[in-house]
């Protein structure tokens, strides 16, 4: 007998005064996930006291659900306020109960203060908005605070820094649940930067920072269309019409990483998408994304995700029982540069 489809349930807790931007991010991104023609997530916003909840912008937001919604959730996300605040005892208790039940727990911005008060971050890596990192460290010195990353996952607990970093965390959750192809599609639909690396296994990794310029945009787009070729720094500089030194300087200023670091990240993302959406043999996947050999593909993917290519395909393949034709899918761009 076929089991009825149940979307993954997410409870977003709104502390007071809540950041409206924080609340909008989960609804915007998780609401765009479709799995086999059905919504992939069910998002419920809840508060310690149902009814009007003050926002950090001076408005009141009406929240219908209380913290009972946390008990029915698979993932719990605590929004922030944009400023440090004293953790709310009822929210702390609900978060701790959810953690004891084995649920995945995340925080956006200063929501990390609630997780820390619940004792979830003791001895773990975590982050928060840079302006409040010193306060989080002062109050909870047992946290291994990572102040220079967009988001951190340590075991079942995830924390994001401020503002748009919540987008990166939510895309990471989507990629973990449904794979890179779905996360990239959601990113394109929301007109935000494609998903950055976060790691399928329980470790911390610094995502690529947001791009901050357009001087190298054409060259990034050209490289994305030619990932199957053995591109060098000289090739990239020639396309951009500048010296290697100038390209490297501009690229780092815009992307936060070197051209070759960016290129390797894009190759791995392309490989992941091909593993999810085609039945190509491993050596063909490696060649199509410019990683050369199946052994090279395996080494890079294991370092990035903790999974071998075959294990990654088994976990995230979107093909089901159908087989894919090879060449048509190879030219699909995994992200927009």
mmCIF file of C-alpha atoms in Angstrom:
data_model
loop_
_atom_site.group_PDB
_atom_site.id
_atom_site.type_symbol
_atom_site.label_atom_id
_atom_site.label_comp_id
_atom_site.label_asym_id
_atom_site.label_seq_id
_atom_site.Cartn_x
_atom_site.Cartn_y
_atom_site.Cartn_z
ATOM 1 C CA UNK A 1 0.000 0.000 0.000
ATOM 2 C CA UNK A 2 1.411 3.403 -1.003
ATOM 3 C CA UNK A 3 2.082 5.694 1.931
ATOM 4 C CA UNK A 4 0.439 9.144 1.681
ATOM 5 C CA UNK A 5 2.847 11.946 0.843
ATOM 6 C CA UNK A 6 3.560 14.249 3.783
ATOM 7 C CA UNK A 7 5.531 17.440 3.201
ATOM 8 C CA UNK A 8 8.416 18.241 5.514
ATOM 9 C CA UNK A 9 7.007 20.414 8.292
ATOM 10 C CA UNK A 10 8.870 23.541 9.365
ATOM 11 C CA UNK A 11 7.935 25.653 12.383
ATOM 12 C CA UNK A 12 9.340 29.185 12.309
ATOM 13 C CA UNK A 13 9.337 30.754 15.765
ATOM 14 C CA UNK A 14 8.793 34.521 15.903
ATOM 15 C CA UNK A 15 10.290 36.061 19.065
ATOM 16 C CA UNK A 16 9.357 39.600 20.031
ATOM 17 C CA UNK A 17 10.190 42.010 18.453
ATOM 18 C CA UNK A 18 10.743 39.815 15.412
ATOM 19 C CA UNK A 19 12.565 40.701 12.201
ATOM 20 C CA UNK A 20 10.013 40.639 9.364
ATOM 21 C CA UNK A 21 12.842 39.941 6.924
ATOM 22 C CA UNK A 22 13.809 36.827 8.875
ATOM 23 C CA UNK A 23 10.236 35.567 8.734
ATOM 24 C CA UNK A 24 9.917 36.235 5.001
ATOM 25 C CA UNK A 25 12.965 34.168 4.026
ATOM 26 C CA UNK A 26 11.701 30.665 5.018
ATOM 27 C CA UNK A 27 8.252 31.297 3.525
ATOM 28 C CA UNK A 28 9.748 32.587 0.267
ATOM 29 C CA UNK A 29 12.254 29.767 -0.276
ATOM 30 C CA UNK A 30 10.612 26.687 1.224
ATOM 31 C CA UNK A 31 7.346 27.652 -0.456
ATOM 32 C CA UNK A 32 9.012 27.286 -3.868
ATOM 33 C CA UNK A 33 10.047 23.657 -3.352
ATOM 34 C CA UNK A 34 8.008 21.168 -5.350
ATOM 35 C CA UNK A 35 8.629 17.414 -5.102
ATOM 36 C CA UNK A 36 6.896 15.118 -7.588
ATOM 37 C CA UNK A 37 4.372 17.858 -8.297
ATOM 38 C CA UNK A 38 3.545 18.463 -4.643
ATOM 39 C CA UNK A 39 4.759 21.034 -2.096
ATOM 40 C CA UNK A 40 7.980 19.842 -0.487
ATOM 41 C CA UNK A 41 7.460 21.807 2.731
ATOM 42 C CA UNK A 42 4.700 23.037 4.995
ATOM 43 C CA UNK A 43 5.741 26.204 6.834
ATOM 44 C CA UNK A 44 3.987 27.391 9.995
ATOM 45 C CA UNK A 45 4.886 30.610 11.814
ATOM 46 C CA UNK A 46 4.333 30.447 15.563
ATOM 47 C CA UNK A 47 4.964 32.540 18.663
ATOM 48 C CA UNK A 48 5.103 32.156 22.422
ATOM 49 C CA UNK A 49 1.826 34.083 22.601
ATOM 50 C CA UNK A 50 -0.482 33.826 19.547
ATOM 51 C CA UNK A 51 -1.863 37.125 18.370
ATOM 52 C CA UNK A 52 -0.138 40.445 17.632
ATOM 53 C CA UNK A 53 3.669 40.151 17.765
ATOM 54 C CA UNK A 54 5.696 43.390 17.617
ATOM 55 C CA UNK A 55 8.281 43.593 14.849
ATOM 56 C CA UNK A 56 11.656 45.303 14.907
ATOM 57 C CA UNK A 57 10.262 47.759 12.351
ATOM 58 C CA UNK A 58 7.562 49.036 14.703
ATOM 59 C CA UNK A 59 4.621 47.142 13.176
ATOM 60 C CA UNK A 60 2.525 44.395 14.722
ATOM 61 C CA UNK A 61 2.386 41.033 12.975
ATOM 62 C CA UNK A 62 -0.536 38.724 13.712
ATOM 63 C CA UNK A 63 0.615 35.151 14.395
ATOM 64 C CA UNK A 64 -2.139 32.542 14.647
ATOM 65 C CA UNK A 65 -0.187 29.615 16.049
ATOM 66 C CA UNK A 66 1.388 29.014 19.428
ATOM 67 C CA UNK A 67 4.425 26.906 20.261
ATOM 68 C CA UNK A 68 2.389 23.703 20.016
ATOM 69 C CA UNK A 69 3.297 23.890 16.321
ATOM 70 C CA UNK A 70 6.884 23.038 17.261
ATOM 71 C CA UNK A 71 5.860 19.575 18.461
ATOM 72 C CA UNK A 72 4.472 18.697 15.023
ATOM 73 C CA UNK A 73 7.466 20.038 13.083
ATOM 74 C CA UNK A 74 10.383 18.175 11.556
ATOM 75 C CA UNK A 75 12.570 21.296 11.513
ATOM 76 C CA UNK A 76 12.424 24.301 13.830
ATOM 77 C CA UNK A 77 13.787 27.712 12.809
ATOM 78 C CA UNK A 78 14.108 30.535 15.348
ATOM 79 C CA UNK A 79 14.011 33.981 13.758
ATOM 80 C CA UNK A 80 16.008 36.921 15.085
ATOM 81 C CA UNK A 81 15.181 40.442 16.149
ATOM 82 C CA UNK A 82 18.104 42.346 14.657
ATOM 83 C CA UNK A 83 19.440 43.098 18.158
ATOM 84 C CA UNK A 84 20.451 40.993 21.157
ATOM 85 C CA UNK A 85 17.577 40.229 23.460
ATOM 86 C CA UNK A 86 16.927 38.260 26.592
ATOM 87 C CA UNK A 87 15.849 34.758 25.542
ATOM 88 C CA UNK A 88 12.162 34.057 26.105
ATOM 89 C CA UNK A 89 11.704 31.186 28.565
ATOM 90 C CA UNK A 90 8.817 29.568 26.662
ATOM 91 C CA UNK A 91 10.735 29.639 23.381
ATOM 92 C CA UNK A 92 13.846 28.233 25.059
ATOM 93 C CA UNK A 93 11.797 25.399 26.566
ATOM 94 C CA UNK A 94 10.133 24.612 23.220
ATOM 95 C CA UNK A 95 13.482 24.567 21.416
ATOM 96 C CA UNK A 96 15.035 22.305 24.051
ATOM 97 C CA UNK A 97 12.069 19.927 23.867
ATOM 98 C CA UNK A 98 12.397 19.822 20.076
ATOM 99 C CA UNK A 99 16.109 19.079 20.361
ATOM 100 C CA UNK A 100 15.434 16.279 22.838
ATOM 101 C CA UNK A 101 12.999 14.830 20.293
ATOM 102 C CA UNK A 102 15.758 14.750 17.666
ATOM 103 C CA UNK A 103 14.439 17.540 15.452
ATOM 104 C CA UNK A 104 16.669 19.686 13.254
ATOM 105 C CA UNK A 105 16.988 23.167 14.790
ATOM 106 C CA UNK A 106 18.173 26.355 13.087
ATOM 107 C CA UNK A 107 18.454 30.025 13.931
ATOM 108 C CA UNK A 108 18.601 33.180 11.854
ATOM 109 C CA UNK A 109 20.625 36.178 13.042
ATOM 110 C CA UNK A 110 20.180 36.686 16.802
ATOM 111 C CA UNK A 111 17.946 33.625 17.050
ATOM 112 C CA UNK A 112 21.221 31.958 18.041
ATOM 113 C CA UNK A 113 20.783 33.484 21.520
ATOM 114 C CA UNK A 114 17.701 31.293 22.043
ATOM 115 C CA UNK A 115 19.559 28.141 20.952
ATOM 116 C CA UNK A 116 22.498 29.043 23.179
ATOM 117 C CA UNK A 117 20.239 29.605 26.199
ATOM 118 C CA UNK A 118 18.701 26.179 25.582
ATOM 119 C CA UNK A 119 22.192 24.675 25.827
ATOM 120 C CA UNK A 120 22.177 23.365 22.268
ATOM 121 C CA UNK A 121 25.339 25.160 21.167
ATOM 122 C CA UNK A 122 27.593 24.225 24.064
ATOM 123 C CA UNK A 123 30.885 22.963 22.646
ATOM 124 C CA UNK A 124 29.574 23.377 19.091
ATOM 125 C CA UNK A 125 30.397 25.689 16.227
ATOM 126 C CA UNK A 126 27.875 28.478 15.699
ATOM 127 C CA UNK A 127 27.548 31.969 14.288
ATOM 128 C CA UNK A 128 25.358 35.055 14.495
ATOM 129 C CA UNK A 129 25.278 38.537 12.983
ATOM 130 C CA UNK A 130 28.774 39.998 13.247
ATOM 131 C CA UNK A 131 27.601 43.070 15.180
ATOM 132 C CA UNK A 132 26.346 40.824 18.004
ATOM 133 C CA UNK A 133 29.029 38.131 17.925
ATOM 134 C CA UNK A 134 30.956 39.633 20.848
ATOM 135 C CA UNK A 135 27.811 39.664 22.991
ATOM 136 C CA UNK A 136 27.030 36.032 22.141
ATOM 137 C CA UNK A 137 30.604 35.060 23.025
ATOM 138 C CA UNK A 138 30.432 37.004 26.304
ATOM 139 C CA UNK A 139 27.180 35.394 27.408
ATOM 140 C CA UNK A 140 28.002 31.883 26.206
ATOM 141 C CA UNK A 141 31.790 31.414 26.183
ATOM 142 C CA UNK A 142 31.428 27.652 25.722
ATOM 143 C CA UNK A 143 30.330 28.174 22.081
ATOM 144 C CA UNK A 144 32.943 27.745 19.365
ATOM 145 C CA UNK A 145 31.926 30.976 17.667
ATOM 146 C CA UNK A 146 32.676 31.328 13.943
ATOM 147 C CA UNK A 147 32.341 35.020 13.265
ATOM 148 C CA UNK A 148 33.494 35.015 9.638
ATOM 149 C CA UNK A 149 31.017 32.676 7.953
ATOM 150 C CA UNK A 150 27.522 33.055 6.554
ATOM 151 C CA UNK A 151 26.159 29.945 8.226
ATOM 152 C CA UNK A 152 27.360 26.944 10.198
ATOM 153 C CA UNK A 153 26.028 23.419 10.651
ATOM 154 C CA UNK A 154 27.248 21.351 13.571
ATOM 155 C CA UNK A 155 25.278 18.140 13.895
ATOM 156 C CA UNK A 156 21.513 18.797 13.775
ATOM 157 C CA UNK A 157 21.941 22.483 14.671
ATOM 158 C CA UNK A 158 22.370 25.277 12.134
ATOM 159 C CA UNK A 159 23.004 28.964 12.752
ATOM 160 C CA UNK A 160 23.109 31.806 10.236
ATOM 161 C CA UNK A 161 24.615 35.242 10.556
ATOM 162 C CA UNK A 162 22.551 38.322 9.734
ATOM 163 C CA UNK A 163 20.181 39.431 7.016
ATOM 164 C CA UNK A 164 20.616 37.632 3.654
ATOM 165 C CA UNK A 165 22.715 34.847 5.206
ATOM 166 C CA UNK A 166 19.371 33.313 6.176
ATOM 167 C CA UNK A 167 18.808 32.730 2.458
ATOM 168 C CA UNK A 168 22.021 30.702 2.278
ATOM 169 C CA UNK A 169 21.020 28.626 5.288
ATOM 170 C CA UNK A 170 17.560 27.854 3.897
ATOM 171 C CA UNK A 171 19.022 26.897 0.516
ATOM 172 C CA UNK A 172 21.443 24.605 2.329
ATOM 173 C CA UNK A 173 18.509 22.932 4.104
ATOM 174 C CA UNK A 174 16.712 22.476 0.775
ATOM 175 C CA UNK A 175 19.832 21.014 -0.807
ATOM 176 C CA UNK A 176 20.247 18.615 2.128
ATOM 177 C CA UNK A 177 16.618 17.449 1.847
ATOM 178 C CA UNK A 178 16.073 17.469 -1.925
ATOM 179 C CA UNK A 179 19.484 17.851 -3.593
ATOM 180 C CA UNK A 180 21.444 20.531 -5.443
ATOM 181 C CA UNK A 181 19.255 20.605 -8.565
ATOM 182 C CA UNK A 182 16.141 21.492 -6.562
ATOM 183 C CA UNK A 183 18.016 24.061 -4.460
ATOM 184 C CA UNK A 184 19.461 25.703 -7.577
ATOM 185 C CA UNK A 185 16.004 25.833 -9.150
ATOM 186 C CA UNK A 186 14.588 27.503 -6.035
ATOM 187 C CA UNK A 187 17.447 30.016 -6.081
ATOM 188 C CA UNK A 188 16.758 30.857 -9.715
ATOM 189 C CA UNK A 189 13.029 31.208 -9.041
ATOM 190 C CA UNK A 190 13.677 33.549 -6.127
ATOM 191 C CA UNK A 191 16.227 35.585 -8.130
ATOM 192 C CA UNK A 192 18.915 35.047 -5.501
ATOM 193 C CA UNK A 193 22.466 33.752 -5.758
ATOM 194 C CA UNK A 194 22.702 30.006 -6.414
ATOM 195 C CA UNK A 195 23.255 27.747 -3.445
ATOM 196 C CA UNK A 196 26.723 27.979 -1.912
ATOM 197 C CA UNK A 197 28.543 25.017 -0.313
ATOM 198 C CA UNK A 198 27.436 24.012 3.156
ATOM 199 C CA UNK A 199 28.177 20.320 3.393
ATOM 200 C CA UNK A 200 25.891 17.273 3.535
ATOM 201 C CA UNK A 201 27.810 15.807 6.470
ATOM 202 C CA UNK A 202 28.071 17.325 9.922
ATOM 203 C CA UNK A 203 30.912 19.768 9.502
ATOM 204 C CA UNK A 204 31.478 23.483 9.121
ATOM 205 C CA UNK A 205 32.323 25.020 5.795
ATOM 206 C CA UNK A 206 32.554 28.632 4.681
ATOM 207 C CA UNK A 207 30.216 29.344 1.745
ATOM 208 C CA UNK A 208 31.252 31.534 -1.161
ATOM 209 C CA UNK A 209 30.476 35.156 -0.248
ATOM 210 C CA UNK A 210 27.983 37.110 -2.355
ATOM 211 C CA UNK A 211 29.294 38.586 -5.587
ATOM 212 C CA UNK A 212 29.951 42.305 -5.254
ATOM 213 C CA UNK A 213 30.487 43.527 -8.828
ATOM 214 C CA UNK A 214 29.914 42.886 -12.508
ATOM 215 C CA UNK A 215 33.260 43.538 -14.200
ATOM 216 C CA UNK A 216 33.932 39.784 -14.426
ATOM 217 C CA UNK A 217 30.294 38.742 -14.932
ATOM 218 C CA UNK A 218 30.700 38.009 -18.656
ATOM 219 C CA UNK A 219 33.781 35.906 -17.982
ATOM 220 C CA UNK A 220 32.000 33.991 -15.220
ATOM 221 C CA UNK A 221 29.114 33.285 -17.576
ATOM 222 C CA UNK A 222 31.515 32.173 -20.323
ATOM 223 C CA UNK A 223 33.323 29.866 -17.883
ATOM 224 C CA UNK A 224 30.016 28.330 -16.777
ATOM 225 C CA UNK A 225 29.232 27.502 -20.401
ATOM 226 C CA UNK A 226 32.649 25.903 -20.842
ATOM 227 C CA UNK A 227 33.124 23.919 -17.643
ATOM 228 C CA UNK A 228 33.908 20.805 -19.668
ATOM 229 C CA UNK A 229 37.071 22.455 -21.018
ATOM 230 C CA UNK A 230 40.455 22.633 -19.196
ATOM 231 C CA UNK A 231 40.200 26.333 -18.390
ATOM 232 C CA UNK A 232 43.263 28.083 -17.001
ATOM 233 C CA UNK A 233 43.882 31.472 -15.447
ATOM 234 C CA UNK A 234 45.314 32.574 -18.784
ATOM 235 C CA UNK A 235 42.116 31.493 -20.581
ATOM 236 C CA UNK A 236 39.961 33.455 -18.143
ATOM 237 C CA UNK A 237 42.176 36.540 -18.360
ATOM 238 C CA UNK A 238 42.214 36.389 -22.154
ATOM 239 C CA UNK A 239 38.410 36.271 -22.243
ATOM 240 C CA UNK A 240 38.208 39.226 -19.838
ATOM 241 C CA UNK A 241 40.778 41.151 -21.883
ATOM 242 C CA UNK A 242 43.033 41.817 -18.903
ATOM 243 C CA UNK A 243 46.228 40.458 -17.385
ATOM 244 C CA UNK A 244 46.171 37.459 -15.073
ATOM 245 C CA UNK A 245 47.104 39.730 -12.179
ATOM 246 C CA UNK A 246 44.277 42.172 -12.913
ATOM 247 C CA UNK A 247 41.773 39.331 -13.379
ATOM 248 C CA UNK A 248 42.752 37.774 -10.060
ATOM 249 C CA UNK A 249 42.437 41.100 -8.239
ATOM 250 C CA UNK A 250 39.039 41.932 -9.778
ATOM 251 C CA UNK A 251 37.721 38.415 -9.347
ATOM 252 C CA UNK A 252 38.625 38.326 -5.689
ATOM 253 C CA UNK A 253 37.100 41.777 -5.128
ATOM 254 C CA UNK A 254 33.810 40.654 -6.708
ATOM 255 C CA UNK A 255 33.567 37.027 -5.583
ATOM 256 C CA UNK A 256 35.674 36.887 -2.428
ATOM 257 C CA UNK A 257 37.704 33.953 -3.777
ATOM 258 C CA UNK A 258 40.331 33.377 -6.440
ATOM 259 C CA UNK A 259 39.245 32.533 -10.008
ATOM 260 C CA UNK A 260 40.391 28.928 -9.656
ATOM 261 C CA UNK A 261 38.604 28.465 -6.320
ATOM 262 C CA UNK A 262 35.405 29.791 -7.891
ATOM 263 C CA UNK A 263 35.896 27.546 -10.926
ATOM 264 C CA UNK A 264 36.377 24.424 -8.795
ATOM 265 C CA UNK A 265 33.231 25.211 -6.830
ATOM 266 C CA UNK A 266 31.209 25.546 -10.047
ATOM 267 C CA UNK A 267 32.628 22.271 -11.398
ATOM 268 C CA UNK A 268 31.590 20.412 -8.257
ATOM 269 C CA UNK A 269 28.109 21.963 -8.309
ATOM 270 C CA UNK A 270 27.736 20.919 -11.971
ATOM 271 C CA UNK A 271 28.860 17.387 -11.098
ATOM 272 C CA UNK A 272 26.298 17.177 -8.293
ATOM 273 C CA UNK A 273 23.511 18.300 -10.576
ATOM 274 C CA UNK A 274 24.494 15.782 -13.254
ATOM 275 C CA UNK A 275 24.582 13.013 -10.655
ATOM 276 C CA UNK A 276 21.062 13.995 -9.590
ATOM 277 C CA UNK A 277 19.489 14.490 -13.010
ATOM 278 C CA UNK A 278 21.241 12.062 -15.398
ATOM 279 C CA UNK A 279 22.346 8.433 -15.521
ATOM 280 C CA UNK A 280 25.713 9.306 -17.055
ATOM 281 C CA UNK A 281 28.637 7.061 -16.046
ATOM 282 C CA UNK A 282 31.041 8.637 -13.545
ATOM 283 C CA UNK A 283 33.815 9.209 -16.068
ATOM 284 C CA UNK A 284 31.399 11.115 -18.324
ATOM 285 C CA UNK A 285 30.172 13.214 -15.398
ATOM 286 C CA UNK A 286 33.791 14.027 -14.537
ATOM 287 C CA UNK A 287 34.586 15.089 -18.105
ATOM 288 C CA UNK A 288 31.369 17.084 -18.511
ATOM 289 C CA UNK A 289 32.170 19.279 -15.497
ATOM 290 C CA UNK A 290 35.905 19.548 -16.174
ATOM 291 C CA UNK A 291 37.128 17.404 -13.284
ATOM 292 C CA UNK A 292 38.918 15.061 -15.658
ATOM 293 C CA UNK A 293 38.592 11.557 -14.267
ATOM 294 C CA UNK A 294 36.204 9.547 -12.128
ATOM 295 C CA UNK A 295 38.906 9.354 -9.444
ATOM 296 C CA UNK A 296 39.236 13.146 -9.406
ATOM 297 C CA UNK A 297 35.444 13.502 -9.208
ATOM 298 C CA UNK A 298 35.345 11.076 -6.305
ATOM 299 C CA UNK A 299 38.082 12.886 -4.373
ATOM 300 C CA UNK A 300 36.520 16.329 -4.740
ATOM 301 C CA UNK A 301 32.986 15.149 -3.928
ATOM 302 C CA UNK A 302 34.044 13.212 -0.841
ATOM 303 C CA UNK A 303 35.919 16.252 0.474
ATOM 304 C CA UNK A 304 32.955 18.542 -0.211
ATOM 305 C CA UNK A 305 30.036 16.345 0.857
ATOM 306 C CA UNK A 306 31.382 13.290 2.644
ATOM 307 C CA UNK A 307 29.714 11.092 -0.019
ATOM 308 C CA UNK A 308 31.127 9.173 -2.955
ATOM 309 C CA UNK A 309 29.574 9.969 -6.358
ATOM 310 C CA UNK A 310 27.584 6.719 -6.338
ATOM 311 C CA UNK A 311 26.348 7.341 -2.795
ATOM 312 C CA UNK A 312 25.437 10.927 -3.666
ATOM 313 C CA UNK A 313 23.478 9.733 -6.715
ATOM 314 C CA UNK A 314 21.691 7.069 -4.685
ATOM 315 C CA UNK A 315 20.640 9.645 -2.087
ATOM 316 C CA UNK A 316 19.703 12.588 -4.311
ATOM 317 C CA UNK A 317 18.860 11.226 -7.768
ATOM 318 C CA UNK A 318 15.716 12.834 -9.228
ATOM 319 C CA UNK A 319 15.335 10.117 -11.893
ATOM 320 C CA UNK A 320 13.406 7.548 -9.894
ATOM 321 C CA UNK A 321 13.232 4.384 -11.959
ATOM 322 C CA UNK A 322 13.579 6.219 -15.242
ATOM 323 C CA UNK A 323 16.847 6.354 -17.158
ATOM 324 C CA UNK A 324 18.302 9.503 -18.637
ATOM 325 C CA UNK A 325 19.779 10.143 -22.007
ATOM 326 C CA UNK A 326 23.270 11.495 -21.769
ATOM 327 C CA UNK A 327 24.162 14.377 -24.034
ATOM 328 C CA UNK A 328 21.043 16.504 -23.674
ATOM 329 C CA UNK A 329 21.510 17.001 -19.942
ATOM 330 C CA UNK A 330 25.229 17.718 -20.077
ATOM 331 C CA UNK A 331 24.706 21.217 -21.392
ATOM 332 C CA UNK A 332 22.328 22.236 -18.603
ATOM 333 C CA UNK A 333 23.787 25.090 -16.558
ATOM 334 C CA UNK A 334 23.649 24.328 -12.841
ATOM 335 C CA UNK A 335 23.634 27.946 -11.734
ATOM 336 C CA UNK A 336 23.645 31.473 -13.021
ATOM 337 C CA UNK A 337 27.034 33.135 -12.656
#
